[in-house]
Amino acid sequence: MSEILFIGLSLSSILLLIALGLSITYGAMGVINMAHGELVMIGAYTAVLSGIYLNINLFLALPMAFLVSALVGLALERLVIRRLYGRIIDTLLATWGVAIILQQLIRLEFGLTFFGIHIDGLGPGLQNMAVPAFLTQPFELVGLSIQPYRSFIILVTVLLTLLTWFLMYRTSMGMQVRAIMRNPQIAAACGIDVRRVSAFTFAYGSGLAGIAGVLLAGFKTVMPDMGASTVVDGFLVVVVGGVGSLLGTVLASVLLGQINGIFALLTNDILARAVVFAVVIAIILWRPRGLFAFRTR
Amino acid sequence: MNFNRRSFLKTSAVSFGAALASPSLIPGRAAAAGEIDVGVLFSQTGGLSIIEKSLADATLMAINEINAEGGVNGMMIKPIVEDGASDPKTYNEKASKLVIRDRVPTVFGSYTSASRKAVLPVFEKRNNMYFYPTYYEGFECSKNVIYTGAVPNQQLSNFIPWIVNTLGKKKFFIVGSNYIYPREMAKVSKILIEQEGAEYVADEYLELGHSEWGAMVSKIKDSGCDVVLSNVVGDSVVAFYREFKNQGITHEELPICATVTSEIEIQAMGAEFAVGSYTSFPYFQAIDTPQNKAFIERYRAFVNDPTAVTHHALESSYFQVYLWKQAVEKAGEATPDAIREAIKGQTFDAPNGKVTVDPENLHTYLTPRIARWRADGQGEIVDAYPEPIRPLPYVAYGETSDNLFCTAAGLDSSKL
């Protein structure tokens, strides 16, 4: 029984990891960021490349990936999204295009393949990130077999969730973000620099995606289109949880992860996936705005 | 000469057609004098390009070598390279282009069964020849395809008895990606497992490309099996082996015995996750013969990558060009019908040893081998047949060497 719950929990933590960044960019800012998966992918490649060239391990790769993805996110906000606030469908199309461009940049090694230059760690192939040995060897604790890597993911996810909660609800910056979420015009009238705060918020959400990428790289193959499948799961969680609600995102990922885990063990993974989608549809029918919703802009 | 009206009409129609097909109208027409055009059709882009590019490279390398030694019957081989883009529909279009517009007598290509099935109608309708280098599920008997990869009996008929008798394993957990190849492999495996007096405790599938293996590996752990037979394909392989180790299972107590995990996948996952697991293929990079060592060296020089790995489908891509060359030389002409007739029984000294094209079903005699993966990402060959064995594409349905379903006359569907 505890094993089933653990698998569900680890599935939940991965869902939450992806959805956390998304709940900020989509939830708080009303941007359907289709490039979120590519920011995850960039985080994973940051880990692979820093492993090859800087010889640094997973733990140092986490802040690196946060910075790289946050910078890419900041550039994305400045160049594209800033011009599209309030046009939710347009952001979907624009960021989808950005997603394809980012994928191809990695695949074509920033265009260097045209000149016959190959950068180790980039290109269309499969890459992998080394995981420190002590994170792959399970150990016994009070009769339970503990899987260190999955536990590590759960731990990081919990810490990031707490950090995000703190930033959003206990700092003045977070208060400004929440004010903008409710009504950007009034927030601006109160003297909040909406553009600056939005840019930072988007960069932070993107940075979280980068961290998710590093952790995913530990048990998934790193390749240019790895992000495309993860972003769907992220949106499921955010929509079920209620757009803009941190608590809703957390609960939705726990719920969907556990359903997935339990059904995967009792039947099989393919059926479990179908059950998850059925639950999502039922919840959306029952509560169109998600489990925890409030009025957004 | 027996000259009648009908054949006269046919010839004039053909020459009229040829006159229309002047170079200015149709670019890339049939080969100039002293050259033979052939098609090379693999994915240069898309998700499968990582593996398929290496197959295209091996094909081009063989063509280069043959040309350097004077070509075929004094004619140079001119490869026309097309990109299948990891998409069966594109494969079909490019195959039509090669056969109809470029009028090549042969195309070398395909990695997945999906892409082979997509081009098959083109080659059968136009009576052209396709050389397919990948191990596949069998259940096909085309007279327009030369199959140079392993079929299930060449990967499993040695593997299952060896697992039962040498490793002493009795309870199989069969796991695969959810499509035709793993399902057919499972079918053959079950027959062999029962023959050996062992049993299988489960037969499970995951979507192609699935990367969340937590639940499945946990199921394997609780199933009471003592060996895992894996027909998992593609990047799922990496996630599977990694999760296996993360859940604390070692290959010493519960080995993964795989039919797809090649040098390429081992490199992608990091060799430490596969140490002690097994794979069955007719070719491994680790085969310790001077021919193979020279082959690896030439391949690495050709692709300009001193660490490039070679694998089964890559080696087949290479030697099938030589089989084709011998057939053209024997026939004295490069037409599809002549190539098909001449290639029957052709033998070549490939890097993995002697290979022979079966005159009946146009598949290839190959030598089954089993390797145990080492920490350096190379296999250590722990078992090998003394000689190549006959390909039986319908072994899952009871085909034996004395009772062939697929013969030169075609498929005897009454036996299915």
XYZ file of C-alpha atoms in Angstrom:
713
model
C 0.000 0.000 0.000
C 2.699 2.491 0.934
C 4.447 1.576 -2.294
C 1.373 2.455 -4.354
C 1.056 5.773 -2.555
C 4.727 6.479 -3.110
C 4.472 5.903 -6.846
C 1.387 8.119 -6.952
C 3.205 10.742 -4.934
C 6.203 10.700 -7.202
C 3.943 11.022 -10.258
C 2.204 13.907 -8.483
C 5.461 15.634 -7.734
C 6.522 15.532 -11.388
C 3.137 16.894 -12.469
C 3.377 19.646 -9.879
C 6.923 20.471 -10.897
C 5.792 21.165 -14.455
C 2.532 22.798 -13.461
C 4.077 25.116 -10.874
C 5.781 27.299 -13.462
C 2.743 27.081 -15.682
C 0.346 28.070 -12.909
C 2.275 31.290 -12.669
C 2.648 32.104 -16.375
C -0.805 30.847 -17.328
C -2.613 31.206 -14.043
C -1.303 34.552 -12.924
C -0.591 36.216 -16.224
C -3.193 34.781 -18.579
C -0.636 33.610 -21.107
C -1.184 30.174 -22.655
C 2.512 29.425 -22.883
C 2.910 26.537 -25.302
C 6.677 27.001 -25.061
C 6.624 25.953 -21.397
C 7.668 22.420 -22.364
C 10.569 23.838 -24.331
C 11.704 25.777 -21.266
C 11.692 22.403 -19.472
C 13.737 21.002 -22.364
C 16.202 23.896 -22.148
C 16.656 23.160 -18.458
C 17.431 19.525 -19.273
C 19.948 20.501 -21.943
C 21.559 22.961 -19.543
C 22.153 20.027 -17.200
C 23.539 17.846 -20.001
C 25.835 20.564 -21.358
C 27.080 21.725 -17.975
C 27.793 18.074 -17.158
C 29.881 17.686 -20.333
C 31.717 21.027 -20.390
C 31.819 22.258 -16.801
C 31.825 18.826 -15.205
C 29.350 19.920 -12.529
C 26.793 17.621 -10.964
C 23.043 17.625 -10.692
C 22.905 19.912 -7.637
C 24.817 22.733 -9.275
C 22.933 22.200 -12.509
C 19.646 23.090 -10.745
C 20.430 26.795 -10.181
C 22.172 26.975 -13.569
C 19.099 25.658 -15.347
C 16.906 28.044 -13.357
C 18.982 30.985 -14.560
C 19.193 29.882 -18.189
C 15.479 29.125 -18.498
C 14.576 32.322 -16.642
C 16.706 34.366 -19.055
C 15.133 32.668 -22.065
C 11.722 33.311 -20.485
C 12.599 36.961 -19.879
C 13.648 37.370 -23.505
C 10.458 35.640 -24.619
C 8.369 38.009 -22.481
C 10.184 41.107 -23.739
C 10.135 40.151 -27.414
C 6.791 38.425 -27.883
C 4.436 38.089 -24.949
C 4.566 41.719 -23.775
C 2.902 42.717 -27.033
C 0.118 40.175 -26.613
C -1.250 40.674 -23.055
C -4.991 40.226 -22.947
C -5.064 38.377 -26.267
C -5.110 34.862 -24.860
C -5.616 32.945 -28.121
C -2.863 34.949 -29.820
C -0.399 34.023 -27.086
C -1.209 30.375 -27.719
C -0.319 30.631 -31.388
C 2.741 32.816 -30.872
C 4.258 30.709 -28.113
C 3.585 27.548 -30.105
C 5.698 29.028 -32.880
C 8.372 29.926 -30.354
C 8.269 26.325 -29.097
C 8.999 24.973 -32.585
C 11.811 27.479 -33.070
C 13.420 26.499 -29.756
C 13.206 22.784 -30.616
C 14.821 23.323 -33.987
C 17.552 25.517 -32.490
C 18.633 22.581 -30.346
C 18.203 20.066 -33.148
C 20.240 22.147 -35.594
C 22.733 23.081 -32.871
C 21.879 26.790 -33.271
C 22.394 26.442 -37.022
C 26.000 25.346 -36.708
C 25.268 21.992 -38.406
C 24.929 23.924 -41.659
C 28.626 24.751 -41.329
C 29.562 21.199 -40.413
C 30.238 22.055 -36.772
C 29.024 19.600 -34.149
C 28.584 20.535 -30.498
C 28.684 17.512 -28.240
C 25.432 17.329 -26.282
C 23.231 19.089 -28.840
C 21.679 17.884 -32.079
C 18.760 15.572 -32.860
C 20.136 12.646 -30.843
C 19.330 11.301 -27.404
C 21.357 12.758 -24.550
C 21.647 11.712 -20.959
C 22.517 13.382 -17.707
C 24.650 11.557 -15.165
C 22.977 11.044 -11.784
C 25.204 10.816 -8.682
C 25.464 7.188 -7.576
C 24.014 7.761 -4.103
C 20.797 9.010 -5.710
C 20.266 5.772 -7.628
C 20.909 3.252 -4.837
C 17.753 2.604 -2.819
C 18.086 2.041 0.911
C 15.962 0.602 3.698
C 14.371 2.846 6.292
C 12.107 1.412 8.999
C 11.224 -1.529 6.783
C 10.472 0.633 3.763
C 12.564 0.680 0.644
C 13.333 4.327 -0.126
C 14.078 5.370 -3.680
C 16.432 8.294 -3.301
C 15.982 9.900 -6.718
C 12.209 10.007 -6.576
C 12.334 11.147 -2.963
C 14.731 13.878 -4.037
C 12.270 15.029 -6.704
C 9.467 15.111 -4.135
C 11.651 17.091 -1.732
C 12.664 19.662 -4.342
C 9.045 20.013 -5.445
C 7.874 20.646 -1.888
C 10.624 23.231 -1.345
C 9.828 25.026 -4.599
C 6.128 25.059 -3.777
C 6.843 26.578 -0.362
C 9.173 29.133 -1.930
C 6.559 30.062 -4.490
C 3.907 30.377 -1.804
C 6.229 32.593 0.244
C 7.030 34.825 -2.716
C 3.393 35.148 -3.725
C 1.799 35.647 -0.318
C 4.482 37.009 1.975
C 6.431 39.530 -0.080
C 5.444 42.890 -1.499
C 6.391 41.700 -4.953
C 3.958 38.798 -4.577
C 1.253 41.174 -3.450
C 1.810 43.231 -6.582
C 1.604 40.090 -8.725
C -1.687 39.120 -7.099
C -3.012 42.623 -7.576
C -2.164 42.446 -11.282
C -3.873 39.054 -11.509
C -7.114 40.516 -10.166
C -7.136 43.691 -12.195
C -4.111 45.071 -14.022
C -5.642 48.507 -14.704
C -6.421 49.247 -11.070
C -3.049 47.813 -10.077
C -1.353 50.183 -12.500
C -3.445 53.058 -11.164
C -2.167 52.234 -7.672
C 1.372 52.756 -8.862
C 2.460 49.200 -9.618
C 4.872 48.911 -12.510
C 2.835 46.250 -14.308
C 5.339 45.651 -17.106
C 8.302 45.159 -14.805
C 6.454 42.907 -12.381
C 4.988 40.836 -15.220
C 8.419 40.355 -16.779
C 9.862 39.137 -13.482
C 6.914 36.850 -12.854
C 7.240 35.284 -16.271
C 10.980 34.805 -15.816
C 10.391 33.125 -12.444
C 7.822 30.730 -13.918
C 10.219 29.921 -16.735
C 13.025 29.288 -14.277
C 10.845 26.754 -12.445
C 10.375 24.970 -15.770
C 14.150 24.815 -16.102
C 14.469 23.093 -12.714
C 11.765 20.621 -13.742
C 13.860 19.874 -16.826
C 16.948 18.973 -14.785
C 14.986 16.601 -12.575
C 13.205 14.983 -15.537
C 16.581 14.461 -17.229
C 17.475 12.086 -14.405
C 15.043 9.416 -15.545
C 13.966 10.436 -19.044
C 15.824 10.699 -22.292
C 16.874 14.227 -23.104
C 15.913 15.123 -26.660
C 14.615 18.179 -28.502
C 10.918 17.236 -28.382
C 10.860 15.982 -24.783
C 8.976 19.076 -23.635
C 6.065 18.804 -26.015
C 4.433 15.903 -24.166
C 4.998 17.332 -20.700
C 3.226 20.611 -21.368
C -0.109 18.828 -21.896
C 0.072 17.306 -18.410
C 0.941 20.718 -17.016
C -2.142 22.334 -18.529
C -4.362 19.503 -17.269
C -3.229 20.167 -13.721
C -3.574 23.940 -13.914
C -7.030 23.799 -15.485
C -8.317 21.196 -13.014
C -6.853 23.048 -10.048
C -8.350 26.343 -11.061
C -6.517 29.012 -12.966
C -4.433 31.187 -10.706
C -4.737 29.113 -7.559
C -1.540 27.730 -6.067
C -3.469 25.509 -3.648
C -5.628 24.216 -6.488
C -2.544 23.336 -8.553
C -1.040 21.401 -5.655
C -4.231 19.476 -4.928
C -4.950 18.756 -8.592
C -1.489 17.312 -9.156
C -1.776 15.122 -6.049
C -5.204 13.922 -7.192
C -4.246 13.185 -10.797
C -0.898 11.642 -9.830
C -2.500 9.279 -7.320
C -5.263 8.246 -9.739
C -2.639 7.571 -12.376
C -0.441 5.584 -9.995
C -3.224 3.470 -8.510
C -4.791 2.555 -11.844
C -1.408 1.910 -13.441
C -0.607 -0.618 -10.744
C -4.036 -2.249 -10.643
C -4.504 -2.450 -14.412
C -1.997 -0.898 -16.764
C -0.501 2.459 -17.695
C -2.536 2.863 -20.864
C -5.843 2.461 -19.034
C -4.622 4.670 -16.190
C -4.015 7.471 -18.630
C -7.551 7.105 -19.994
C -8.968 7.227 -16.456
C -7.022 10.420 -15.725
C -8.464 12.088 -18.821
C -11.971 10.924 -17.905
C -11.594 12.417 -14.400
C -10.337 15.680 -15.881
C -13.342 15.882 -18.207
C -15.725 15.133 -15.335
C -14.201 17.840 -13.144
C -14.293 20.417 -15.923
C -17.967 19.607 -16.549
C -18.755 19.818 -12.867
C -16.667 22.918 -12.162
C -15.795 24.714 -15.385
C -13.379 27.047 -13.609
C -11.531 24.279 -11.844
C -11.495 23.152 -8.220
C -10.368 26.453 -6.742
C -11.164 29.427 -8.867
C -11.608 33.092 -8.353
C -12.238 35.854 -10.808
C -9.161 36.739 -12.837
C -8.516 39.487 -15.278
C 13.293 -13.887 -83.287
C 9.708 -14.348 -82.420
C 8.105 -11.068 -83.278
C 4.389 -10.572 -82.916
C 2.095 -7.627 -83.071
C 1.469 -7.284 -79.388
C 5.104 -7.177 -78.361
C 5.772 -4.759 -81.219
C 3.090 -2.408 -79.899
C 4.527 -2.708 -76.426
C 8.041 -1.888 -77.561
C 6.920 1.092 -79.597
C 4.879 2.346 -76.683
C 7.887 2.034 -74.443
C 10.209 3.814 -76.865
C 7.613 6.519 -77.389
C 7.420 6.927 -73.644
C 11.191 7.024 -73.424
C 11.293 9.712 -76.088
C 8.856 11.792 -74.088
C 10.947 11.290 -70.993
C 13.767 13.412 -72.327
C 16.118 14.880 -69.720
C 14.675 18.361 -70.076
C 11.205 17.140 -69.148
C 12.052 14.775 -66.339
C 15.109 15.614 -64.287
C 17.100 12.846 -62.665
C 16.159 10.232 -65.248
C 17.712 6.799 -65.617
C 21.436 6.522 -65.112
C 23.932 7.800 -67.632
C 26.174 5.257 -69.321
C 28.681 3.822 -66.864
C 26.517 4.557 -63.844
C 23.809 2.749 -61.907
C 21.451 4.900 -59.878
C 20.203 3.447 -56.601
C 17.893 4.970 -54.016
C 18.942 5.463 -50.381
C 15.819 6.183 -48.353
C 16.233 6.762 -44.619
C 15.050 9.512 -42.258
C 17.581 12.324 -42.209
C 15.279 14.407 -40.000
C 12.706 13.786 -37.272
C 12.621 11.564 -34.228
C 14.078 8.463 -35.885
C 16.914 10.295 -37.620
C 19.420 9.478 -34.894
C 19.362 5.798 -35.839
C 18.353 6.051 -39.485
C 21.146 8.479 -40.306
C 23.646 5.856 -39.207
C 21.967 3.329 -41.532
C 22.187 5.765 -44.435
C 25.848 6.372 -43.603
C 26.603 2.642 -43.621
C 24.836 2.265 -46.983
C 26.776 5.169 -48.507
C 30.008 3.807 -47.085
C 29.460 0.449 -48.809
C 28.659 2.243 -52.078
C 31.833 4.328 -51.735
C 33.933 1.237 -51.111
C 32.479 -0.601 -54.104
C 33.036 2.422 -56.342
C 36.617 2.759 -55.114
C 37.247 -0.806 -56.199
C 35.939 -0.243 -59.692
C 32.179 -0.353 -59.223
C 29.762 -3.020 -60.425
C 30.602 -4.521 -63.807
C 32.720 -1.436 -64.410
C 29.825 0.896 -63.637
C 29.853 3.383 -60.788
C 26.980 3.275 -58.281
C 25.331 6.654 -57.935
C 23.271 6.958 -54.740
C 20.213 9.188 -54.810
C 19.623 10.051 -51.148
C 16.095 10.911 -50.053
C 14.762 11.850 -46.617
C 11.876 9.834 -45.170
C 11.521 12.433 -42.374
C 10.440 9.799 -39.798
C 7.015 9.851 -41.428
C 5.506 6.872 -43.308
C 3.604 9.129 -45.710
C 6.779 10.937 -46.682
C 8.430 7.544 -47.126
C 5.751 6.547 -49.593
C 6.116 9.781 -51.592
C 9.895 9.544 -51.716
C 9.777 5.883 -52.725
C 7.432 6.770 -55.603
C 9.787 9.543 -56.632
C 12.785 7.203 -56.649
C 11.005 4.435 -58.530
C 8.957 6.451 -61.016
C 10.982 9.572 -61.652
C 14.544 8.447 -60.985
C 13.815 4.921 -62.271
C 16.281 3.297 -59.930
C 16.264 -0.522 -60.076
C 16.755 -0.796 -56.292
C 16.190 1.255 -53.154
C 17.969 0.635 -49.843
C 15.949 1.899 -46.927
C 13.643 1.946 -43.884
C 14.163 1.296 -40.225
C 10.636 0.895 -38.826
C 8.039 -1.582 -39.993
C 5.627 1.321 -40.407
C 7.824 2.906 -43.058
C 8.413 -0.436 -44.816
C 4.690 -1.132 -44.960
C 4.173 2.368 -46.342
C 6.544 1.876 -49.284
C 5.650 -1.759 -49.988
C 2.762 -0.991 -52.413
C 5.072 1.187 -54.508
C 7.612 -1.591 -54.975
C 5.044 -4.327 -55.561
C 2.966 -2.339 -58.025
C 5.977 -1.125 -59.997
C 7.843 -4.404 -59.590
C 10.945 -2.794 -58.130
C 13.360 -4.015 -55.434
C 13.630 -2.777 -51.843
C 16.453 -3.790 -49.483
C 15.376 -3.637 -45.839
C 18.149 -3.860 -43.208
C 16.284 -3.961 -39.891
C 15.321 -6.826 -37.589
C 11.536 -7.016 -37.725
C 8.521 -9.111 -36.684
C 8.270 -11.332 -39.779
C 4.802 -12.130 -41.162
C 5.719 -10.763 -44.576
C 6.543 -12.536 -47.816
C 7.054 -9.930 -50.503
C 8.871 -10.790 -53.703
C 10.011 -7.173 -53.950
C 11.848 -6.925 -50.669
C 15.189 -8.436 -49.647
C 15.184 -8.660 -45.853
C 18.679 -8.586 -44.355
C 17.837 -8.046 -40.671
C 16.897 -10.756 -38.189
C 13.393 -12.236 -37.966
C 11.980 -13.515 -34.617
C 13.440 -17.019 -34.863
C 16.937 -15.566 -35.343
C 16.659 -13.494 -32.170
C 14.593 -15.784 -29.948
C 15.132 -19.451 -30.843
C 18.569 -19.254 -29.253
C 17.712 -16.689 -26.596
C 14.800 -18.294 -24.713
C 16.381 -21.779 -24.341
C 19.630 -20.111 -23.266
C 17.841 -18.033 -20.615
C 16.077 -21.116 -19.276
C 18.996 -23.540 -19.412
C 22.097 -21.417 -18.859
C 20.745 -18.635 -16.643
C 18.353 -21.094 -14.993
C 15.389 -18.698 -15.156
C 11.877 -20.117 -15.174
C 9.449 -17.218 -14.803
C 9.324 -14.630 -17.568
C 7.837 -11.148 -17.379
C 7.298 -10.050 -20.991
C 7.153 -6.287 -21.495
C 7.048 -4.267 -24.698
C 5.989 -1.131 -26.489
C 2.444 -1.293 -27.750
C 2.708 -2.035 -31.468
C 3.189 -4.904 -33.898
C 6.873 -5.795 -33.411
C 6.786 -6.337 -29.611
C 3.458 -8.174 -29.844
C 4.722 -10.609 -32.490
C 7.953 -11.100 -30.560
C 5.891 -11.903 -27.454
C 3.882 -14.446 -29.441
C 7.032 -16.305 -30.546
C 8.521 -16.025 -27.067
C 5.488 -17.670 -25.466
C 5.716 -20.642 -27.827
C 9.401 -21.072 -26.991
C 8.905 -20.546 -23.260
C 6.314 -23.295 -23.173
C 8.530 -25.601 -25.226
C 11.280 -25.147 -22.651
C 8.946 -25.972 -19.779
C 9.159 -22.488 -18.309
C 6.268 -20.067 -17.773
C 5.453 -16.397 -18.215
C 3.791 -14.464 -15.409
C 2.746 -11.397 -17.381
C 2.679 -9.872 -20.837
C 2.436 -6.095 -20.545
C 2.622 -3.166 -22.933
C 3.251 0.553 -22.688
C 2.681 3.231 -25.281
C 5.524 3.895 -27.689
C 7.643 6.698 -26.252
C 6.227 6.265 -22.737
C 8.761 7.452 -20.194
C 7.069 6.988 -16.810
C 8.062 3.476 -15.748
C 7.437 3.707 -11.996
C 4.271 1.591 -11.938
C 5.480 -0.987 -14.457
C 8.801 -1.623 -12.732
C 7.022 -1.894 -9.408
C 4.696 -4.465 -10.995
C 7.714 -6.397 -12.285
C 9.167 -6.377 -8.785
C 5.996 -7.771 -7.254
C 5.232 -10.305 -9.996
C 7.549 -13.008 -8.700
C 9.295 -13.299 -12.060
C 12.975 -14.142 -12.254
C 13.734 -12.689 -15.688
C 12.361 -9.808 -17.779
C 12.034 -10.242 -21.534
C 11.986 -6.728 -22.974
C 10.714 -5.796 -26.427
C 10.650 -2.118 -25.467
C 11.573 0.198 -28.308
C 13.041 3.657 -28.741
C 13.611 6.234 -26.037
C 11.335 4.297 -23.645
C 14.261 1.875 -23.324
C 16.318 4.524 -21.579
C 13.613 5.414 -19.055
C 12.955 1.703 -18.424
C 16.550 0.727 -17.588
C 17.037 3.843 -15.458
C 13.866 3.201 -13.451
C 14.904 -0.439 -13.026
C 18.075 0.614 -11.272
C 16.392 3.424 -9.332
C 13.975 0.919 -7.809
C 16.926 -1.112 -6.616
C 16.658 -4.116 -8.927
C 19.992 -5.478 -10.117
C 20.544 -7.380 -13.331
C 22.322 -10.055 -11.293
C 19.134 -11.199 -9.571
C 16.567 -10.124 -12.182
C 18.212 -9.569 -15.571
C 16.560 -7.715 -18.441
C 16.917 -9.827 -21.574
C 16.183 -7.574 -24.530
C 15.605 -7.913 -28.245
C 15.902 -4.244 -29.168
C 18.440 -2.696 -26.813
C 21.487 -2.109 -29.019
C 24.732 -0.182 -28.667
C 22.826 3.008 -29.568
C 20.353 2.737 -26.674
C 23.118 1.742 -24.246
C 25.051 4.860 -25.200
C 21.940 7.009 -24.737
C 21.072 5.702 -21.271
C 24.571 5.604 -19.804
C 26.242 2.182 -19.690
C 26.072 1.835 -15.892
C 22.296 1.271 -16.092
C 22.625 -1.776 -18.363
C 25.640 -3.575 -16.887
C 24.811 -7.263 -16.564
C 21.709 -7.229 -18.781
C 21.518 -9.215 -22.027
C 20.574 -8.637 -25.650
C 20.174 -11.054 -28.549
C 21.267 -9.876 -32.009
C 23.214 -11.400 -34.884
C 25.708 -8.540 -34.742
C 27.437 -6.681 -31.927
C 30.162 -4.094 -32.158
C 32.125 -6.323 -29.784
C 32.464 -9.223 -32.255
C 36.155 -9.966 -32.051
C 37.231 -10.616 -35.612
C 39.715 -8.703 -37.776
C 36.940 -8.101 -40.353
C 34.685 -6.471 -37.774
C 37.487 -4.389 -36.273
C 38.412 -3.130 -39.735
C 34.730 -2.450 -40.447
C 34.321 -0.340 -37.288
C 37.477 1.585 -38.109
C 36.352 2.295 -41.672
C 32.904 3.365 -40.432
C 34.358 5.739 -37.852
C 36.641 7.260 -40.464
C 33.720 7.539 -42.898
C 31.441 9.425 -40.470
C 34.400 11.307 -39.001
C 33.501 10.411 -35.416
C 36.112 8.390 -33.502
C 33.548 7.237 -30.919
C 30.688 6.252 -33.267
C 29.057 2.920 -32.390
C 28.006 0.209 -34.817
C 24.941 -1.993 -34.351
C 22.926 -4.769 -35.991
C 20.760 -2.791 -38.427
C 23.770 -0.676 -39.361
C 25.824 -3.728 -40.227
C 22.961 -5.139 -42.314
C 22.687 -1.791 -44.126
C 26.327 -2.221 -45.038
C 26.468 -5.835 -46.182
C 23.199 -5.752 -48.121
C 24.784 -3.377 -50.618
C 27.478 -5.998 -51.245
C 24.848 -8.724 -51.683
C 23.146 -6.461 -54.203
C 26.443 -5.845 -56.011
C 27.097 -9.577 -56.312
C 23.591 -10.118 -57.657
C 24.008 -7.411 -60.296
C 27.362 -8.883 -61.305
C 25.899 -12.356 -61.595
C 22.885 -11.151 -63.560
C 24.961 -8.918 -65.788
C 22.226 -6.302 -65.737
C 20.591 -4.081 -63.143
C 16.892 -4.705 -63.570
C 14.635 -5.590 -60.627
C 13.706 -9.042 -61.989
C 17.300 -9.954 -62.746
C 18.440 -8.763 -59.305
C 15.763 -10.812 -57.558
C 16.702 -13.985 -59.412
C 20.447 -13.479 -59.043
C 20.444 -12.623 -55.341
C 18.912 -15.964 -54.355
C 21.607 -17.921 -52.554
C 24.167 -15.088 -52.682
C 26.689 -15.325 -49.863
C 28.871 -12.591 -48.429
C 31.495 -12.432 -45.715
C 29.929 -9.711 -43.550
C 31.469 -8.259 -40.373
C 29.243 -10.640 -38.345
C 30.290 -13.670 -40.415
C 28.783 -15.455 -43.367
C 25.380 -14.225 -44.566
C 23.294 -15.906 -47.273
C 20.063 -14.843 -48.939
C 17.470 -17.593 -48.660
C 16.336 -18.502 -52.193
C 12.793 -19.175 -50.990
C 11.715 -16.309 -48.757
C 14.384 -13.688 -49.626
C 15.286 -13.230 -45.963
C 18.864 -13.730 -44.765
C 20.675 -16.520 -42.929
C 22.243 -14.923 -39.842
C 24.168 -16.159 -36.811
C 22.255 -15.597 -33.524
C 24.382 -14.226 -30.710
C 23.764 -13.209 -27.105
C 25.751 -10.482 -25.379
C 26.054 -9.354 -21.797
C 26.478 -5.579 -21.481
C 29.618 -4.294 -19.815
C 30.377 -1.036 -18.021
C 32.100 0.370 -21.107
C 28.858 0.188 -23.120
C 30.014 -2.805 -25.163
C 28.567 -6.289 -25.213
C 30.515 -9.354 -24.204
C 29.396 -12.215 -26.405
C 28.378 -15.053 -24.103
C 26.722 -17.341 -26.606
C 26.771 -17.744 -30.364
C 25.481 -20.305 -32.836
C 28.208 -22.199 -34.634
C 26.677 -21.266 -37.981
C 24.026 -19.036 -39.535
C 20.426 -20.256 -39.187
C 17.598 -20.153 -41.661
C 15.210 -17.186 -41.469
C 11.599 -18.184 -40.752
C 9.362 -15.101 -41.032
C 6.246 -17.094 -40.053
C 7.714 -18.929 -37.081
C 5.013 -17.504 -34.795
C 2.429 -19.418 -36.836
C 4.253 -22.743 -36.856
C 6.657 -22.341 -39.758
C 9.657 -24.671 -39.700
C 12.567 -25.239 -42.022
C 10.855 -28.353 -43.447
C 7.468 -26.718 -43.724
C 7.996 -23.263 -45.216
C 5.011 -20.934 -45.436
C 6.826 -18.363 -47.547
C 8.469 -19.823 -50.638
C 9.655 -18.549 -54.003
C 6.098 -19.159 -55.229
C 4.733 -16.748 -52.626
C 2.915 -17.130 -49.332
C 0.943 -20.333 -48.841
C -1.866 -18.758 -46.847
C -3.615 -22.105 -46.377
C -0.951 -22.938 -43.781
C -1.659 -19.872 -41.628
